[in-house]
Amino acid sequence: MKTFRKGGIHPSENKLSAGAAIEEFALPDVVVLPLSQHIGAPATPVVAVGDHVVVGQLVAEATGFVSARVHASVSGTVVAIEPRLNPQGIKQPAIVIRREEDQWAPEIDRSQRVVTECVLSGAEIIEKIRRAGIVGLGGATFPTHVKLTIPAGRKAEFVIVNGAECEPYLTSDQRVMTERSGEVVEGARLLAKALGVTRVLIGIENNKPEAIARMTEAAARYPEIEVVPLRMKYPQGGEKQLIAALTGREVPPPPALPIDVGAVVSNASTVLAVYEAVQKDKPLVERVVTVTGKGLKEPKNLLVRLGTPMSALIEVAGGLPEGDCKVLGGGPMMGRAMIQLDAPVTKGCSGITVLSGADASRQPAQTCIKCAKCVAACPMGLEPYLLSKGAQRQKWEALEAGDVTSCIECGCCQATCPAHLPLLDWIRLGKQTVSGMIRARAMAQTSRK
Amino acid sequence: MEVLLFTVLTLCALGVLSAVVLYFVARRFRVEEDPRIDEVEKMLPGANCGGCGFAGCRGMADALVTHEDISALYCPVGGAECMNRVASYLGKSAPVKEAQTATVRCGGACAQRPRTNTYDGARSCAVAASLYAGETGCAFGCVGFGDCVKVCTFGALRMNPQTGLPEVDPEKCTACGACVKACPKHIIELRKRWPGNRAVYVSCVSHDRGAAVMKACKAGCIGCGKCVKVCPFGAITLDKNLAYIDPQKCRLCRKCVNECPTGAIVLSNMKPLPVDKVQVKE
């Protein structure tokens, strides 16, 4: 069975919610839609306070090419356009809508029928994806239409559907692939058509046999689509790791992109959103969120309107446990701890993990014994202990030479460190600083020209 | 014996040859350097702190010698005395700059600003600030891991364990600005240094609205604007719910200190205004 070659670890799976079917979450009374739910420039509001909006109506237009639209996720009145706290306690501009009824935009097809025919051209498909405000729903939130716009001189050979979901605890993609396999397969075909590609690979880790079976069944009609079971290893769902696992090709270090080896990777939930946008004219207004963790009584997979407060989701799953706990946006490996649970669900929120007791806190850091476990675990072939030290000593040039910008922030180094050192914390700081330096240098160069 | 002689002679010949080559190379590529640069470098404090904007004292010395007008160059560590000495040696007019000291503009001590969560990542302000708002309800205030203390080469900063905030020793502070750069929350400011280290400043940088500030911290500026009205010198401005006292216009009259309802305006090394002039406050 296939997997990627370099590094990787095997954290406990803890897929508590794997058997929980997707439930539609009750409509929230108020939604908060941040203008920046994606990588790139924040969107610009096109509604004013007091306006009445319906579900699926455009409320904020993309600002420039690398940006994404935001649509109303409930029908009602816009009550405020103001900075609101994000999960990390920092204010970011957002549109606040108070819900009245549940009125959808008339062009949206809400029937369950799976549409298999598509008469649109590739460019039209990409335009529909852009208009729907779709971004990578796996967590990276990179605008999908930008990813599908292939730079001149490159050619896509594969569409890869990322169904690895290697992150412990999270099961949203798994449930989407199990329950809506037909639509995901149609979405993958649309992506292939948009790119003019004849080969689609769907990579799913072998701890999801039901999803593999359903997807294989749904894809059986189409010879160009192949469902590939993958041997479990974290971070298989990393774009570069998945490409390596499925095609054996290695993406060179930045600024190279997956398209340089002919691959375009999209997460399974994103592919479902693409299908809905193209065939049902439905913009990205809801997503599946896993609410899980050993601290919760009833781990669930919920279909949630964007902008719903996360605290409401936690309440439905049994509420926060007694005592101190850690609430993560995402899973335990890549998730970020949250301090504002009233913050809204955004496009990139694939799960909420509640850890309690001993899981909730880190072990005290000790001294590095140079065991090099982090080097062996790094799926990008970096030297995490050196990068971490370099960031502490502010040796930015050394970090750049050590290829810190290649770091995918998967957290393998930190998870495997026997001294419990906060390696990733420092490397992330180093990566931010070095990326800033590289950008500044590029700016200086262009302005000199 | 013959082998030994041959070896010694070969090495000698090589040595002579290299000496000749090096002689011509050194003449051909000789760099003319002003001897005054060495002298000026000796006059500078030798802290290599970078407070002047150059990488070290050598760079500063080079600039002092080569620049015609040195009014824009200033060594904050050596101060006026050092600059005067350098200027008289070089026969140029010394740059004039008022004395400054680093000022920590956050009064959110542990007692005033309750913790709302616990951070257990790397003990660094830069890392914590890049991750989230901080351990308290205030997203603007000091995160308290002492990055400023770590960068201070003069031992002028220390963390006060009682308040959880850094404290500046104005006697040791040279206003090199290293802490200002290191603080990810931009709390530390270089302000005019009055005789006796007297100071009046707004010890808060929160742009939150009053209610949010009150909820997060008892010592924060709520942007009420009372200080702006009472200031007879027009030194105080209010921008995005935050008062700021211009150190150039402030004359230490202390009226604002008595007016401030939260105690965000801090008075140091000075007595407050006499009691009969103080309005009764809750």
PDB file of C-alpha atoms in Angstrom, chain B:
ATOM      1  CA  MET B   1      71.235  15.221   5.563  1.00  0.00           C
ATOM      2  CA  GLU B   2      70.782  16.116   1.945  1.00  0.00           C
ATOM      3  CA  VAL B   3      67.046  15.616   2.236  1.00  0.00           C
ATOM      4  CA  LEU B   4      66.912  17.899   5.254  1.00  0.00           C
ATOM      5  CA  LEU B   5      68.887  20.627   3.523  1.00  0.00           C
ATOM      6  CA  PHE B   6      66.701  20.402   0.443  1.00  0.00           C
ATOM      7  CA  THR B   7      63.542  20.683   2.523  1.00  0.00           C
ATOM      8  CA  VAL B   8      64.742  23.685   4.476  1.00  0.00           C
ATOM      9  CA  LEU B   9      65.931  25.491   1.364  1.00  0.00           C
ATOM     10  CA  THR B  10      62.686  24.809  -0.498  1.00  0.00           C
ATOM     11  CA  LEU B  11      60.634  26.176   2.368  1.00  0.00           C
ATOM     12  CA  CYS B  12      62.846  29.256   2.632  1.00  0.00           C
ATOM     13  CA  ALA B  13      62.559  29.875  -1.083  1.00  0.00           C
ATOM     14  CA  LEU B  14      58.770  29.498  -0.890  1.00  0.00           C
ATOM     15  CA  GLY B  15      58.660  31.910   2.018  1.00  0.00           C
ATOM     16  CA  VAL B  16      60.670  34.540   0.158  1.00  0.00           C
ATOM     17  CA  LEU B  17      58.572  34.115  -2.955  1.00  0.00           C
ATOM     18  CA  SER B  18      55.325  34.480  -0.980  1.00  0.00           C
ATOM     19  CA  ALA B  19      56.680  37.554   0.787  1.00  0.00           C
ATOM     20  CA  VAL B  20      57.449  39.205  -2.536  1.00  0.00           C
ATOM     21  CA  VAL B  21      54.014  38.343  -3.938  1.00  0.00           C
ATOM     22  CA  LEU B  22      52.277  39.557  -0.786  1.00  0.00           C
ATOM     23  CA  TYR B  23      54.267  42.800  -0.849  1.00  0.00           C
ATOM     24  CA  PHE B  24      53.072  43.664  -4.345  1.00  0.00           C
ATOM     25  CA  VAL B  25      49.537  42.512  -3.671  1.00  0.00           C
ATOM     26  CA  ALA B  26      49.372  44.609  -0.513  1.00  0.00           C
ATOM     27  CA  ARG B  27      50.643  47.678  -2.408  1.00  0.00           C
ATOM     28  CA  ARG B  28      48.279  47.136  -5.290  1.00  0.00           C
ATOM     29  CA  PHE B  29      45.150  46.660  -3.145  1.00  0.00           C
ATOM     30  CA  ARG B  30      45.941  48.958  -0.252  1.00  0.00           C
ATOM     31  CA  VAL B  31      42.863  50.548   1.335  1.00  0.00           C
ATOM     32  CA  GLU B  32      43.282  54.119   2.453  1.00  0.00           C
ATOM     33  CA  GLU B  33      41.554  54.571   5.793  1.00  0.00           C
ATOM     34  CA  ASP B  34      41.280  57.723   7.792  1.00  0.00           C
ATOM     35  CA  PRO B  35      43.271  57.203  11.019  1.00  0.00           C
ATOM     36  CA  ARG B  36      40.731  59.389  12.773  1.00  0.00           C
ATOM     37  CA  ILE B  37      38.177  56.557  12.494  1.00  0.00           C
ATOM     38  CA  ASP B  38      40.219  54.522  14.980  1.00  0.00           C
ATOM     39  CA  GLU B  39      40.464  57.480  17.310  1.00  0.00           C
ATOM     40  CA  VAL B  40      36.734  58.207  17.169  1.00  0.00           C
ATOM     41  CA  GLU B  41      35.943  54.552  17.705  1.00  0.00           C
ATOM     42  CA  LYS B  42      37.973  54.658  20.911  1.00  0.00           C
ATOM     43  CA  MET B  43      35.940  57.649  22.108  1.00  0.00           C
ATOM     44  CA  LEU B  44      32.640  55.810  21.564  1.00  0.00           C
ATOM     45  CA  PRO B  45      31.391  53.603  24.405  1.00  0.00           C
ATOM     46  CA  GLY B  46      32.101  50.335  22.574  1.00  0.00           C
ATOM     47  CA  ALA B  47      28.746  48.810  23.501  1.00  0.00           C
ATOM     48  CA  ASN B  48      28.032  47.787  19.886  1.00  0.00           C
ATOM     49  CA  CYS B  49      24.345  47.968  20.766  1.00  0.00           C
ATOM     50  CA  GLY B  50      23.159  49.300  17.427  1.00  0.00           C
ATOM     51  CA  GLY B  51      21.258  52.150  19.082  1.00  0.00           C
ATOM     52  CA  CYS B  52      22.752  54.644  16.601  1.00  0.00           C
ATOM     53  CA  GLY B  53      21.376  52.704  13.642  1.00  0.00           C
ATOM     54  CA  PHE B  54      24.736  51.249  12.590  1.00  0.00           C
ATOM     55  CA  ALA B  55      25.770  47.649  13.098  1.00  0.00           C
ATOM     56  CA  GLY B  56      28.362  48.639  15.702  1.00  0.00           C
ATOM     57  CA  CYS B  57      30.568  51.439  17.019  1.00  0.00           C
ATOM     58  CA  ARG B  58      33.001  51.075  14.091  1.00  0.00           C
ATOM     59  CA  GLY B  59      30.269  51.845  11.599  1.00  0.00           C
ATOM     60  CA  MET B  60      29.222  54.869  13.619  1.00  0.00           C
ATOM     61  CA  ALA B  61      32.822  56.102  13.852  1.00  0.00           C
ATOM     62  CA  ASP B  62      33.210  55.770  10.098  1.00  0.00           C
ATOM     63  CA  ALA B  63      30.029  57.771   9.522  1.00  0.00           C
ATOM     64  CA  LEU B  64      31.048  60.462  12.018  1.00  0.00           C
ATOM     65  CA  VAL B  65      34.369  60.966  10.239  1.00  0.00           C
ATOM     66  CA  THR B  66      33.114  60.817   6.659  1.00  0.00           C
ATOM     67  CA  HIS B  67      29.845  62.755   6.955  1.00  0.00           C
ATOM     68  CA  GLU B  68      30.177  66.498   6.567  1.00  0.00           C
ATOM     69  CA  ASP B  69      27.124  67.200   8.713  1.00  0.00           C
ATOM     70  CA  ILE B  70      26.845  64.949  11.764  1.00  0.00           C
ATOM     71  CA  SER B  71      23.697  66.478  13.220  1.00  0.00           C
ATOM     72  CA  ALA B  72      21.677  63.378  12.314  1.00  0.00           C
ATOM     73  CA  LEU B  73      24.098  60.997  14.042  1.00  0.00           C
ATOM     74  CA  TYR B  74      23.778  60.367  17.722  1.00  0.00           C
ATOM     75  CA  CYS B  75      25.101  57.802  20.152  1.00  0.00           C
ATOM     76  CA  PRO B  76      22.393  57.355  22.775  1.00  0.00           C
ATOM     77  CA  VAL B  77      24.720  55.419  25.056  1.00  0.00           C
ATOM     78  CA  GLY B  78      27.523  57.970  25.190  1.00  0.00           C
ATOM     79  CA  GLY B  79      25.061  60.839  25.268  1.00  0.00           C
ATOM     80  CA  ALA B  80      25.795  64.528  24.855  1.00  0.00           C
ATOM     81  CA  GLU B  81      29.165  64.340  26.610  1.00  0.00           C
ATOM     82  CA  CYS B  82      30.522  61.731  24.216  1.00  0.00           C
ATOM     83  CA  MET B  83      29.138  63.503  21.157  1.00  0.00           C
ATOM     84  CA  ASN B  84      30.711  66.777  22.232  1.00  0.00           C
ATOM     85  CA  ARG B  85      34.082  65.116  22.653  1.00  0.00           C
ATOM     86  CA  VAL B  86      33.876  63.499  19.216  1.00  0.00           C
ATOM     87  CA  ALA B  87      32.670  66.709  17.588  1.00  0.00           C
ATOM     88  CA  SER B  88      35.467  68.833  19.080  1.00  0.00           C
ATOM     89  CA  TYR B  89      38.043  66.228  17.963  1.00  0.00           C
ATOM     90  CA  LEU B  90      36.683  66.284  14.421  1.00  0.00           C
ATOM     91  CA  GLY B  91      36.089  70.025  14.428  1.00  0.00           C
ATOM     92  CA  LYS B  92      32.404  69.655  13.628  1.00  0.00           C
ATOM     93  CA  SER B  93      29.376  70.921  15.506  1.00  0.00           C
ATOM     94  CA  ALA B  94      27.987  68.342  17.931  1.00  0.00           C
ATOM     95  CA  PRO B  95      24.501  66.977  17.349  1.00  0.00           C
ATOM     96  CA  VAL B  96      21.995  68.078  19.945  1.00  0.00           C
ATOM     97  CA  LYS B  97      19.428  65.600  21.171  1.00  0.00           C
ATOM     98  CA  GLU B  98      17.491  65.589  24.365  1.00  0.00           C
ATOM     99  CA  ALA B  99      17.958  62.755  26.818  1.00  0.00           C
ATOM    100  CA  GLN B 100      15.444  59.969  26.520  1.00  0.00           C
ATOM    101  CA  THR B 101      14.457  56.914  28.453  1.00  0.00           C
ATOM    102  CA  ALA B 102      12.468  53.798  27.637  1.00  0.00           C
ATOM    103  CA  THR B 103       8.944  53.861  29.058  1.00  0.00           C
ATOM    104  CA  VAL B 104       6.753  50.788  29.435  1.00  0.00           C
ATOM    105  CA  ARG B 105       3.218  51.878  28.574  1.00  0.00           C
ATOM    106  CA  CYS B 106       1.170  49.106  30.160  1.00  0.00           C
ATOM    107  CA  GLY B 107      -0.190  49.178  33.680  1.00  0.00           C
ATOM    108  CA  GLY B 108      -1.942  45.840  33.422  1.00  0.00           C
ATOM    109  CA  ALA B 109      -0.359  44.204  36.451  1.00  0.00           C
ATOM    110  CA  CYS B 110      -1.602  40.797  37.618  1.00  0.00           C
ATOM    111  CA  ALA B 111      -3.937  42.436  40.146  1.00  0.00           C
ATOM    112  CA  GLN B 112      -5.459  44.840  37.608  1.00  0.00           C
ATOM    113  CA  ARG B 113      -5.718  42.494  34.659  1.00  0.00           C
ATOM    114  CA  PRO B 114      -7.081  39.035  35.509  1.00  0.00           C
ATOM    115  CA  ARG B 115      -5.928  36.053  33.528  1.00  0.00           C
ATOM    116  CA  THR B 116      -8.493  34.484  31.240  1.00  0.00           C
ATOM    117  CA  ASN B 117      -6.414  31.603  29.888  1.00  0.00           C
ATOM    118  CA  THR B 118      -3.051  29.913  30.301  1.00  0.00           C
ATOM    119  CA  TYR B 119      -0.331  29.934  27.673  1.00  0.00           C
ATOM    120  CA  ASP B 120       1.976  26.929  27.612  1.00  0.00           C
ATOM    121  CA  GLY B 121       3.975  27.495  24.440  1.00  0.00           C
ATOM    122  CA  ALA B 122       7.509  28.797  24.036  1.00  0.00           C
ATOM    123  CA  ARG B 123       8.299  31.444  26.671  1.00  0.00           C
ATOM    124  CA  SER B 124       8.733  34.339  24.290  1.00  0.00           C
ATOM    125  CA  CYS B 125       6.686  37.471  23.690  1.00  0.00           C
ATOM    126  CA  ALA B 126       7.334  37.263  19.946  1.00  0.00           C
ATOM    127  CA  VAL B 127       6.026  33.697  19.732  1.00  0.00           C
ATOM    128  CA  ALA B 128       3.039  34.299  22.005  1.00  0.00           C
ATOM    129  CA  ALA B 129       2.059  37.514  20.233  1.00  0.00           C
ATOM    130  CA  SER B 130       2.214  35.796  16.849  1.00  0.00           C
ATOM    131  CA  LEU B 131      -0.170  33.117  18.101  1.00  0.00           C
ATOM    132  CA  TYR B 132      -2.885  35.029  19.911  1.00  0.00           C
ATOM    133  CA  ALA B 133      -3.986  37.983  22.012  1.00  0.00           C
ATOM    134  CA  GLY B 134      -2.373  36.920  25.274  1.00  0.00           C
ATOM    135  CA  GLU B 135      -3.221  35.463  28.644  1.00  0.00           C
ATOM    136  CA  THR B 136      -5.611  38.243  29.608  1.00  0.00           C
ATOM    137  CA  GLY B 137      -8.664  39.843  28.087  1.00  0.00           C
ATOM    138  CA  CYS B 138      -6.578  42.696  26.649  1.00  0.00           C
ATOM    139  CA  ALA B 139      -5.194  42.102  23.158  1.00  0.00           C
ATOM    140  CA  PHE B 140      -2.908  45.157  23.333  1.00  0.00           C
ATOM    141  CA  GLY B 141      -1.136  44.808  26.666  1.00  0.00           C
ATOM    142  CA  CYS B 142       2.146  43.324  27.797  1.00  0.00           C
ATOM    143  CA  VAL B 143       2.366  39.546  27.303  1.00  0.00           C
ATOM    144  CA  GLY B 144       4.995  39.381  30.010  1.00  0.00           C
ATOM    145  CA  PHE B 145       7.649  36.918  28.827  1.00  0.00           C
ATOM    146  CA  GLY B 146      10.390  39.521  28.945  1.00  0.00           C
ATOM    147  CA  ASP B 147      11.724  39.766  25.385  1.00  0.00           C
ATOM    148  CA  CYS B 148      12.647  43.360  26.243  1.00  0.00           C
ATOM    149  CA  VAL B 149      14.645  42.254  29.275  1.00  0.00           C
ATOM    150  CA  LYS B 150      16.517  39.689  27.165  1.00  0.00           C
ATOM    151  CA  VAL B 151      17.647  42.235  24.558  1.00  0.00           C
ATOM    152  CA  CYS B 152      18.747  44.948  27.007  1.00  0.00           C
ATOM    153  CA  THR B 153      22.544  44.939  27.063  1.00  0.00           C
ATOM    154  CA  PHE B 154      22.723  47.492  29.865  1.00  0.00           C
ATOM    155  CA  GLY B 155      20.716  45.627  32.510  1.00  0.00           C
ATOM    156  CA  ALA B 156      18.243  48.486  32.631  1.00  0.00           C
ATOM    157  CA  LEU B 157      15.126  46.316  32.418  1.00  0.00           C
ATOM    158  CA  ARG B 158      13.826  43.664  34.774  1.00  0.00           C
ATOM    159  CA  MET B 159      10.587  41.785  35.144  1.00  0.00           C
ATOM    160  CA  ASN B 160       8.764  42.620  38.344  1.00  0.00           C
ATOM    161  CA  PRO B 161       7.410  39.290  39.607  1.00  0.00           C
ATOM    162  CA  GLN B 162       4.645  41.055  41.546  1.00  0.00           C
ATOM    163  CA  THR B 163       3.181  42.940  38.594  1.00  0.00           C
ATOM    164  CA  GLY B 164       4.329  40.641  35.784  1.00  0.00           C
ATOM    165  CA  LEU B 165       5.443  43.754  33.900  1.00  0.00           C
ATOM    166  CA  PRO B 166       8.907  44.949  32.906  1.00  0.00           C
ATOM    167  CA  GLU B 167      10.408  47.888  34.802  1.00  0.00           C
ATOM    168  CA  VAL B 168      12.978  50.345  33.458  1.00  0.00           C
ATOM    169  CA  ASP B 169      15.818  51.666  35.571  1.00  0.00           C
ATOM    170  CA  PRO B 170      16.208  55.165  34.051  1.00  0.00           C
ATOM    171  CA  GLU B 171      19.704  55.499  35.470  1.00  0.00           C
ATOM    172  CA  LYS B 172      20.911  52.526  33.466  1.00  0.00           C
ATOM    173  CA  CYS B 173      18.759  53.050  30.377  1.00  0.00           C
ATOM    174  CA  THR B 174      20.714  54.534  27.468  1.00  0.00           C
ATOM    175  CA  ALA B 175      17.719  54.862  25.150  1.00  0.00           C
ATOM    176  CA  CYS B 176      19.348  52.591  22.566  1.00  0.00           C
ATOM    177  CA  GLY B 177      15.889  51.442  21.528  1.00  0.00           C
ATOM    178  CA  ALA B 178      16.594  47.682  21.487  1.00  0.00           C
ATOM    179  CA  CYS B 179      13.604  46.973  23.738  1.00  0.00           C
ATOM    180  CA  VAL B 180      11.350  49.173  21.598  1.00  0.00           C
ATOM    181  CA  LYS B 181      12.188  46.989  18.597  1.00  0.00           C
ATOM    182  CA  ALA B 182      11.899  43.734  20.544  1.00  0.00           C
ATOM    183  CA  CYS B 183       8.414  44.381  21.959  1.00  0.00           C
ATOM    184  CA  PRO B 184       5.899  42.723  19.598  1.00  0.00           C
ATOM    185  CA  LYS B 185       3.047  44.745  21.101  1.00  0.00           C
ATOM    186  CA  HIS B 186       4.816  48.099  20.617  1.00  0.00           C
ATOM    187  CA  ILE B 187       4.300  49.046  24.230  1.00  0.00           C
ATOM    188  CA  ILE B 188       7.714  50.545  24.965  1.00  0.00           C
ATOM    189  CA  GLU B 189       8.330  54.105  23.844  1.00  0.00           C
ATOM    190  CA  LEU B 190      11.376  56.349  24.110  1.00  0.00           C
ATOM    191  CA  ARG B 191      10.205  59.457  25.955  1.00  0.00           C
ATOM    192  CA  LYS B 192      11.857  62.648  27.055  1.00  0.00           C
ATOM    193  CA  ARG B 193      13.868  62.184  30.223  1.00  0.00           C
ATOM    194  CA  TRP B 194      13.218  64.921  32.774  1.00  0.00           C
ATOM    195  CA  PRO B 195      15.703  65.754  35.540  1.00  0.00           C
ATOM    196  CA  GLY B 196      15.214  63.447  38.509  1.00  0.00           C
ATOM    197  CA  ASN B 197      13.579  60.932  36.141  1.00  0.00           C
ATOM    198  CA  ARG B 198      10.232  62.580  36.654  1.00  0.00           C
ATOM    199  CA  ALA B 199       7.571  61.456  34.212  1.00  0.00           C
ATOM    200  CA  VAL B 200       3.891  61.659  33.347  1.00  0.00           C
ATOM    201  CA  TYR B 201       2.580  59.302  30.688  1.00  0.00           C
ATOM    202  CA  VAL B 202      -0.438  57.239  29.664  1.00  0.00           C
ATOM    203  CA  SER B 203       0.431  53.728  30.739  1.00  0.00           C
ATOM    204  CA  CYS B 204      -1.854  51.953  28.271  1.00  0.00           C
ATOM    205  CA  VAL B 205      -1.859  51.244  24.535  1.00  0.00           C
ATOM    206  CA  SER B 206      -5.315  49.677  24.184  1.00  0.00           C
ATOM    207  CA  HIS B 207      -7.460  50.915  21.317  1.00  0.00           C
ATOM    208  CA  ASP B 208     -10.478  48.976  22.599  1.00  0.00           C
ATOM    209  CA  ARG B 209     -13.644  50.820  23.529  1.00  0.00           C
ATOM    210  CA  GLY B 210     -14.091  51.856  27.144  1.00  0.00           C
ATOM    211  CA  ALA B 211     -16.388  48.992  28.128  1.00  0.00           C
ATOM    212  CA  ALA B 212     -14.062  46.360  26.699  1.00  0.00           C
ATOM    213  CA  VAL B 213     -11.073  47.931  28.453  1.00  0.00           C
ATOM    214  CA  MET B 214     -12.927  48.066  31.787  1.00  0.00           C
ATOM    215  CA  LYS B 215     -13.804  44.392  31.459  1.00  0.00           C
ATOM    216  CA  ALA B 216     -10.242  43.329  30.705  1.00  0.00           C
ATOM    217  CA  CYS B 217      -8.168  45.625  32.906  1.00  0.00           C
ATOM    218  CA  LYS B 218      -8.712  48.010  35.804  1.00  0.00           C
ATOM    219  CA  ALA B 219      -5.767  50.227  34.868  1.00  0.00           C
ATOM    220  CA  GLY B 220      -6.515  50.806  31.188  1.00  0.00           C
ATOM    221  CA  CYS B 221      -7.296  53.985  29.265  1.00  0.00           C
ATOM    222  CA  ILE B 222     -11.000  54.022  28.468  1.00  0.00           C
ATOM    223  CA  GLY B 223     -10.761  56.965  26.106  1.00  0.00           C
ATOM    224  CA  CYS B 224     -13.039  59.215  28.182  1.00  0.00           C
ATOM    225  CA  GLY B 225     -11.128  62.320  27.117  1.00  0.00           C
ATOM    226  CA  LYS B 226     -11.197  64.079  30.506  1.00  0.00           C
ATOM    227  CA  CYS B 227      -7.423  64.514  30.406  1.00  0.00           C
ATOM    228  CA  VAL B 228      -7.629  66.133  26.983  1.00  0.00           C
ATOM    229  CA  LYS B 229     -10.023  68.764  28.331  1.00  0.00           C
ATOM    230  CA  VAL B 230      -8.031  69.524  31.474  1.00  0.00           C
ATOM    231  CA  CYS B 231      -4.597  69.822  29.867  1.00  0.00           C
ATOM    232  CA  PRO B 232      -3.632  73.532  29.720  1.00  0.00           C
ATOM    233  CA  PHE B 233      -0.869  72.940  27.174  1.00  0.00           C
ATOM    234  CA  GLY B 234      -2.776  70.941  24.553  1.00  0.00           C
ATOM    235  CA  ALA B 235      -0.310  68.113  25.026  1.00  0.00           C
ATOM    236  CA  ILE B 236      -2.883  65.314  25.142  1.00  0.00           C
ATOM    237  CA  THR B 237      -4.588  63.857  22.084  1.00  0.00           C
ATOM    238  CA  LEU B 238      -7.218  61.156  21.848  1.00  0.00           C
ATOM    239  CA  ASP B 239      -6.960  58.690  18.980  1.00  0.00           C
ATOM    240  CA  LYS B 240      -9.049  55.513  18.645  1.00  0.00           C
ATOM    241  CA  ASN B 241     -10.105  55.454  22.299  1.00  0.00           C
ATOM    242  CA  LEU B 242      -6.592  56.075  23.576  1.00  0.00           C
ATOM    243  CA  ALA B 243      -5.068  59.191  25.115  1.00  0.00           C
ATOM    244  CA  TYR B 244      -1.474  60.084  24.335  1.00  0.00           C
ATOM    245  CA  ILE B 245       0.641  62.701  26.080  1.00  0.00           C
ATOM    246  CA  ASP B 246       3.102  64.416  23.744  1.00  0.00           C
ATOM    247  CA  PRO B 247       6.391  64.493  25.690  1.00  0.00           C
ATOM    248  CA  GLN B 248       7.461  67.670  23.878  1.00  0.00           C
ATOM    249  CA  LYS B 249       4.399  69.653  24.966  1.00  0.00           C
ATOM    250  CA  CYS B 250       3.853  68.213  28.448  1.00  0.00           C
ATOM    251  CA  ARG B 251       5.113  70.410  31.274  1.00  0.00           C
ATOM    252  CA  LEU B 252       4.428  67.934  34.109  1.00  0.00           C
ATOM    253  CA  CYS B 253       1.569  69.983  35.587  1.00  0.00           C
ATOM    254  CA  ARG B 254      -0.106  66.688  36.648  1.00  0.00           C
ATOM    255  CA  LYS B 255      -3.689  67.929  36.259  1.00  0.00           C
ATOM    256  CA  CYS B 256      -4.473  64.998  33.969  1.00  0.00           C
ATOM    257  CA  VAL B 257      -3.235  62.530  36.587  1.00  0.00           C
ATOM    258  CA  ASN B 258      -5.870  63.691  39.045  1.00  0.00           C
ATOM    259  CA  GLU B 259      -8.553  63.688  36.370  1.00  0.00           C
ATOM    260  CA  CYS B 260      -7.972  60.144  35.059  1.00  0.00           C
ATOM    261  CA  PRO B 261     -10.750  57.857  36.391  1.00  0.00           C
ATOM    262  CA  THR B 262      -8.807  54.604  35.954  1.00  0.00           C
ATOM    263  CA  GLY B 263      -5.316  55.643  36.947  1.00  0.00           C
ATOM    264  CA  ALA B 264      -4.036  54.971  33.457  1.00  0.00           C
ATOM    265  CA  ILE B 265      -2.009  58.186  33.577  1.00  0.00           C
ATOM    266  CA  VAL B 266       1.042  57.386  35.637  1.00  0.00           C
ATOM    267  CA  LEU B 267       3.190  59.731  37.663  1.00  0.00           C
ATOM    268  CA  SER B 268       6.701  58.704  38.583  1.00  0.00           C
ATOM    269  CA  ASN B 269       9.271  60.305  40.894  1.00  0.00           C
ATOM    270  CA  MET B 270       6.877  63.187  41.573  1.00  0.00           C
ATOM    271  CA  LYS B 271       4.334  64.014  44.234  1.00  0.00           C
ATOM    272  CA  PRO B 272       0.739  64.314  43.060  1.00  0.00           C
ATOM    273  CA  LEU B 273      -0.902  67.737  42.922  1.00  0.00           C
ATOM    274  CA  PRO B 274      -1.913  69.078  46.380  1.00  0.00           C
ATOM    275  CA  VAL B 275      -5.057  67.501  47.828  1.00  0.00           C
ATOM    276  CA  ASP B 276      -7.216  70.666  47.833  1.00  0.00           C
ATOM    277  CA  LYS B 277      -6.921  70.813  44.055  1.00  0.00           C
ATOM    278  CA  VAL B 278      -7.941  67.174  43.670  1.00  0.00           C
ATOM    279  CA  GLN B 279     -11.560  66.535  42.873  1.00  0.00           C
ATOM    280  CA  VAL B 280     -13.164  63.769  44.912  1.00  0.00           C
ATOM    281  CA  LYS B 281     -13.314  60.580  42.899  1.00  0.00           C
ATOM    282  CA  GLU B 282     -14.799  57.186  43.568  1.00  0.00           C
TER     283      GLU B 282
END
